Amino acid sequence: MEWENLTSISAFVLLGLSKQPEQQEVLFGLFLFMYLVTVGGNLLIILAIIADAHLHTPMYFFLANLSLADACFVSTTVPKMLANIWIQNQAISYAGCLSQLYFFMLFVMLEAFLLAVMAYDCYVAICYPLHYVMVMSPGLCVFLVSASWIMNALHSLLHTLLMNNLSFCAERKIPHFFCDINPLLSLSCTDPFINELVIFTVGGLAGLVCVLCLIISYTHIFLTILKIPSIQGKQKAFSTCSSHLSVVSLFFGTSFCVYFSPPSTRSAQKGTVASVMYTVVTPVLNPFIYSLRNRDIKSSLRKLIWVSKIPSP
């Protein structure tokens, strides 16, 4: 099989979501709309949290960082896909592909870490409400978020550098709408054993930590809620974490379909559809989930919109 060293590779070709020309305009309009809603919705949540002093609490500090991660997450993949459809050119430079891979892995793992941190926050709030302020101190909150950013930046850099060491075959068509790690590994002409080993060890360990944190936190949360005598008390306690649980189910459910489905049932088309779910659909739904099911956020958004409508003297 014909192959070239990475130093001579100039570009890959992203095959996108559809090869049908008549579907391109529909896909462009749909994804442009979802992208604008995602970025606009998440930025509104961040502005509402910053503007309202009542929301300067650990839970909303983590939510602001999750909203920032969502906006960056969707900005890593969708703008390039829209540009490719608009100019009718599916090429992406080698450097651009590796950059996209780096930022995609950074924000997808950052989202997983932040969801795990938010689960711990819910656990402390429901199981130890009297100690919440002392446990979730500003210093611990900043540490948890900073550690999530730094660890995932290093984690993404490791995978990107390992990908940079591979050689690729002359066939450079990626059956995806962005540079994901699995499609790139499938194009390699050199043995990707080290890359796969790092994915299953380092990546697997990071994912396992997040999943265990979620499972342990929610196990204690549900056991605590069951002990509450009144139905009204149970509903109030569950409403505290219901929005977060909805986001966790969406994000981890769709991402597991992409990376942990059996090889016999895995296909490029199914993988692409599942990727759209957790890279585009989940970020666009998050602002609605948190704004529609959270009174504080709804109230702050109303104030923010109302103030913006008042003409300055």
mmCIF file of N, CA and C in Angstrom, residues 162-209:
data_model
loop_
_atom_site.group_PDB
_atom_site.id
_atom_site.type_symbol
_atom_site.label_atom_id
_atom_site.label_comp_id
_atom_site.label_asym_id
_atom_site.label_seq_id
_atom_site.Cartn_x
_atom_site.Cartn_y
_atom_site.Cartn_z
ATOM 1 N N LEU A 162 1.133 11.805 19.896
ATOM 2 C CA LEU A 162 1.229 10.417 19.438
ATOM 3 C C LEU A 162 0.667 10.269 18.020
ATOM 4 N N MET A 163 -0.407 10.991 17.726
ATOM 5 C CA MET A 163 -0.967 10.956 16.373
ATOM 6 C C MET A 163 0.023 11.559 15.376
ATOM 7 N N ASN A 164 0.751 12.553 15.812
ATOM 8 C CA ASN A 164 1.726 13.218 14.948
ATOM 9 C C ASN A 164 2.879 12.290 14.560
ATOM 10 N N ASN A 165 3.101 11.244 15.335
ATOM 11 C CA ASN A 165 4.195 10.298 15.057
ATOM 12 C C ASN A 165 3.813 9.215 14.054
ATOM 13 N N LEU A 166 2.524 9.140 13.701
ATOM 14 C CA LEU A 166 2.079 8.107 12.772
ATOM 15 C C LEU A 166 2.314 8.515 11.317
ATOM 16 N N SER A 167 2.392 7.509 10.454
ATOM 17 C CA SER A 167 2.435 7.736 9.009
ATOM 18 C C SER A 167 1.111 7.287 8.422
ATOM 19 N N PHE A 168 0.661 8.009 7.402
ATOM 20 C CA PHE A 168 -0.654 7.730 6.838
ATOM 21 C C PHE A 168 -0.560 7.265 5.397
ATOM 22 N N CYS A 169 -1.519 6.416 5.016
ATOM 23 C CA CYS A 169 -1.581 5.900 3.651
ATOM 24 C C CYS A 169 -2.027 7.006 2.698
ATOM 25 N N ALA A 170 -1.875 6.725 1.410
ATOM 26 C CA ALA A 170 -2.263 7.709 0.398
ATOM 27 C C ALA A 170 -3.757 8.014 0.459
ATOM 28 N N GLU A 171 -4.539 7.062 0.924
ATOM 29 C CA GLU A 171 -5.980 7.265 1.115
ATOM 30 C C GLU A 171 -6.194 8.136 2.345
ATOM 31 N N ARG A 172 -6.587 9.383 2.142
ATOM 32 C CA ARG A 172 -6.695 10.327 3.259
ATOM 33 C C ARG A 172 -8.123 10.788 3.496
ATOM 34 N N LYS A 173 -9.104 10.036 3.019
ATOM 35 C CA LYS A 173 -10.504 10.407 3.206
ATOM 36 C C LYS A 173 -10.991 9.951 4.575
ATOM 37 N N ILE A 174 -11.467 10.917 5.360
ATOM 38 C CA ILE A 174 -11.978 10.631 6.706
ATOM 39 C C ILE A 174 -13.498 10.548 6.642
ATOM 40 N N PRO A 175 -14.091 9.385 6.929
ATOM 41 C CA PRO A 175 -15.554 9.233 6.845
ATOM 42 C C PRO A 175 -16.254 9.871 8.044
ATOM 43 N N HIS A 176 -16.076 11.171 8.190
ATOM 44 C CA HIS A 176 -16.600 11.889 9.357
ATOM 45 C C HIS A 176 -16.708 13.359 8.986
ATOM 46 N N PHE A 177 -17.328 14.165 9.874
ATOM 47 C CA PHE A 177 -17.408 15.602 9.597
ATOM 48 C C PHE A 177 -16.381 16.394 10.410
ATOM 49 N N PHE A 178 -15.543 15.687 11.185
ATOM 50 C CA PHE A 178 -14.425 16.326 11.873
ATOM 51 C C PHE A 178 -13.336 15.282 12.116
ATOM 52 N N CYS A 179 -12.174 15.750 12.554
ATOM 53 C CA CYS A 179 -11.034 14.856 12.777
ATOM 54 C C CYS A 179 -11.137 14.208 14.152
ATOM 55 N N ASP A 180 -11.751 13.058 14.210
ATOM 56 C CA ASP A 180 -11.861 12.294 15.446
ATOM 57 C C ASP A 180 -10.727 11.268 15.494
ATOM 58 N N ILE A 181 -10.439 10.770 16.675
ATOM 59 C CA ILE A 181 -9.258 9.926 16.849
ATOM 60 C C ILE A 181 -9.396 8.563 16.170
ATOM 61 N N ASN A 182 -10.556 7.921 16.254
ATOM 62 C CA ASN A 182 -10.719 6.594 15.654
ATOM 63 C C ASN A 182 -10.636 6.598 14.131
ATOM 64 N N PRO A 183 -11.327 7.507 13.426
ATOM 65 C CA PRO A 183 -11.169 7.555 11.968
ATOM 66 C C PRO A 183 -9.738 7.840 11.527
ATOM 67 N N LEU A 184 -9.015 8.675 12.279
ATOM 68 C CA LEU A 184 -7.622 8.967 11.918
ATOM 69 C C LEU A 184 -6.743 7.737 12.106
ATOM 70 N N LEU A 185 -6.951 6.999 13.185
ATOM 71 C CA LEU A 185 -6.159 5.786 13.420
ATOM 72 C C LEU A 185 -6.402 4.741 12.328
ATOM 73 N N SER A 186 -7.620 4.701 11.802
ATOM 74 C CA SER A 186 -7.938 3.724 10.758
ATOM 75 C C SER A 186 -7.219 4.024 9.446
ATOM 76 N N LEU A 187 -6.738 5.261 9.272
ATOM 77 C CA LEU A 187 -6.015 5.643 8.055
ATOM 78 C C LEU A 187 -4.513 5.440 8.178
ATOM 79 N N SER A 188 -4.044 5.072 9.359
ATOM 80 C CA SER A 188 -2.605 4.953 9.597
ATOM 81 C C SER A 188 -2.020 3.728 8.896
ATOM 82 N N CYS A 189 -0.829 3.920 8.314
ATOM 83 C CA CYS A 189 -0.117 2.796 7.694
ATOM 84 C C CYS A 189 0.878 2.174 8.669
ATOM 85 N N THR A 190 1.163 2.871 9.752
ATOM 86 C CA THR A 190 2.031 2.316 10.786
ATOM 87 C C THR A 190 1.184 1.741 11.906
ATOM 88 N N ASP A 191 1.769 0.878 12.700
ATOM 89 C CA ASP A 191 1.034 0.211 13.768
ATOM 90 C C ASP A 191 0.645 1.218 14.853
ATOM 91 N N PRO A 192 -0.659 1.434 15.077
ATOM 92 C CA PRO A 192 -1.087 2.402 16.087
ATOM 93 C C PRO A 192 -1.208 1.785 17.490
ATOM 94 N N PHE A 193 -0.420 0.741 17.762
ATOM 95 C CA PHE A 193 -0.542 0.031 19.042
ATOM 96 C C PHE A 193 -0.350 0.973 20.227
ATOM 97 N N ILE A 194 0.681 1.839 20.169
ATOM 98 C CA ILE A 194 0.948 2.750 21.289
ATOM 99 C C ILE A 194 -0.227 3.700 21.475
ATOM 100 N N ASN A 195 -0.752 4.228 20.368
ATOM 101 C CA ASN A 195 -1.901 5.138 20.458
ATOM 102 C C ASN A 195 -3.099 4.454 21.105
ATOM 103 N N GLU A 196 -3.386 3.228 20.647
ATOM 104 C CA GLU A 196 -4.521 2.492 21.192
ATOM 105 C C GLU A 196 -4.307 2.125 22.649
ATOM 106 N N LEU A 197 -3.058 1.811 22.995
ATOM 107 C CA LEU A 197 -2.737 1.495 24.392
ATOM 108 C C LEU A 197 -2.978 2.696 25.293
ATOM 109 N N VAL A 198 -2.562 3.875 24.828
ATOM 110 C CA VAL A 198 -2.761 5.100 25.609
ATOM 111 C C VAL A 198 -4.251 5.429 25.715
ATOM 112 N N ILE A 199 -5.003 5.193 24.634
ATOM 113 C CA ILE A 199 -6.445 5.441 24.664
ATOM 114 C C ILE A 199 -7.114 4.583 25.732
ATOM 115 N N PHE A 200 -6.754 3.301 25.769
ATOM 116 C CA PHE A 200 -7.420 2.378 26.693
ATOM 117 C C PHE A 200 -6.900 2.493 28.131
ATOM 118 N N THR A 201 -5.672 2.972 28.309
ATOM 119 C CA THR A 201 -5.132 3.114 29.663
ATOM 120 C C THR A 201 -5.391 4.515 30.222
ATOM 121 N N VAL A 202 -4.747 5.511 29.623
ATOM 122 C CA VAL A 202 -4.884 6.885 30.131
ATOM 123 C C VAL A 202 -6.310 7.404 29.916
ATOM 124 N N GLY A 203 -6.798 7.268 28.668
ATOM 125 C CA GLY A 203 -8.158 7.729 28.381
ATOM 126 C C GLY A 203 -9.202 6.932 29.144
ATOM 127 N N GLY A 204 -8.993 5.596 29.198
ATOM 128 C CA GLY A 204 -9.929 4.749 29.924
ATOM 129 C C GLY A 204 -9.958 5.066 31.407
ATOM 130 N N LEU A 205 -8.776 5.344 31.981
ATOM 131 C CA LEU A 205 -8.698 5.682 33.408
ATOM 132 C C LEU A 205 -9.420 6.997 33.689
ATOM 133 N N ALA A 206 -9.202 7.994 32.815
ATOM 134 C CA ALA A 206 -9.873 9.292 32.993
ATOM 135 C C ALA A 206 -11.387 9.133 32.907
ATOM 136 N N GLY A 207 -11.837 8.355 31.925
ATOM 137 C CA GLY A 207 -13.273 8.118 31.790
ATOM 138 C C GLY A 207 -13.841 7.335 32.959
ATOM 139 N N LEU A 208 -13.068 6.362 33.447
ATOM 140 C CA LEU A 208 -13.521 5.549 34.578
ATOM 141 C C LEU A 208 -13.667 6.381 35.836
ATOM 142 N N VAL A 209 -12.738 7.304 36.060
ATOM 143 C CA VAL A 209 -12.817 8.192 37.227
ATOM 144 C C VAL A 209 -14.105 9.012 37.186
#
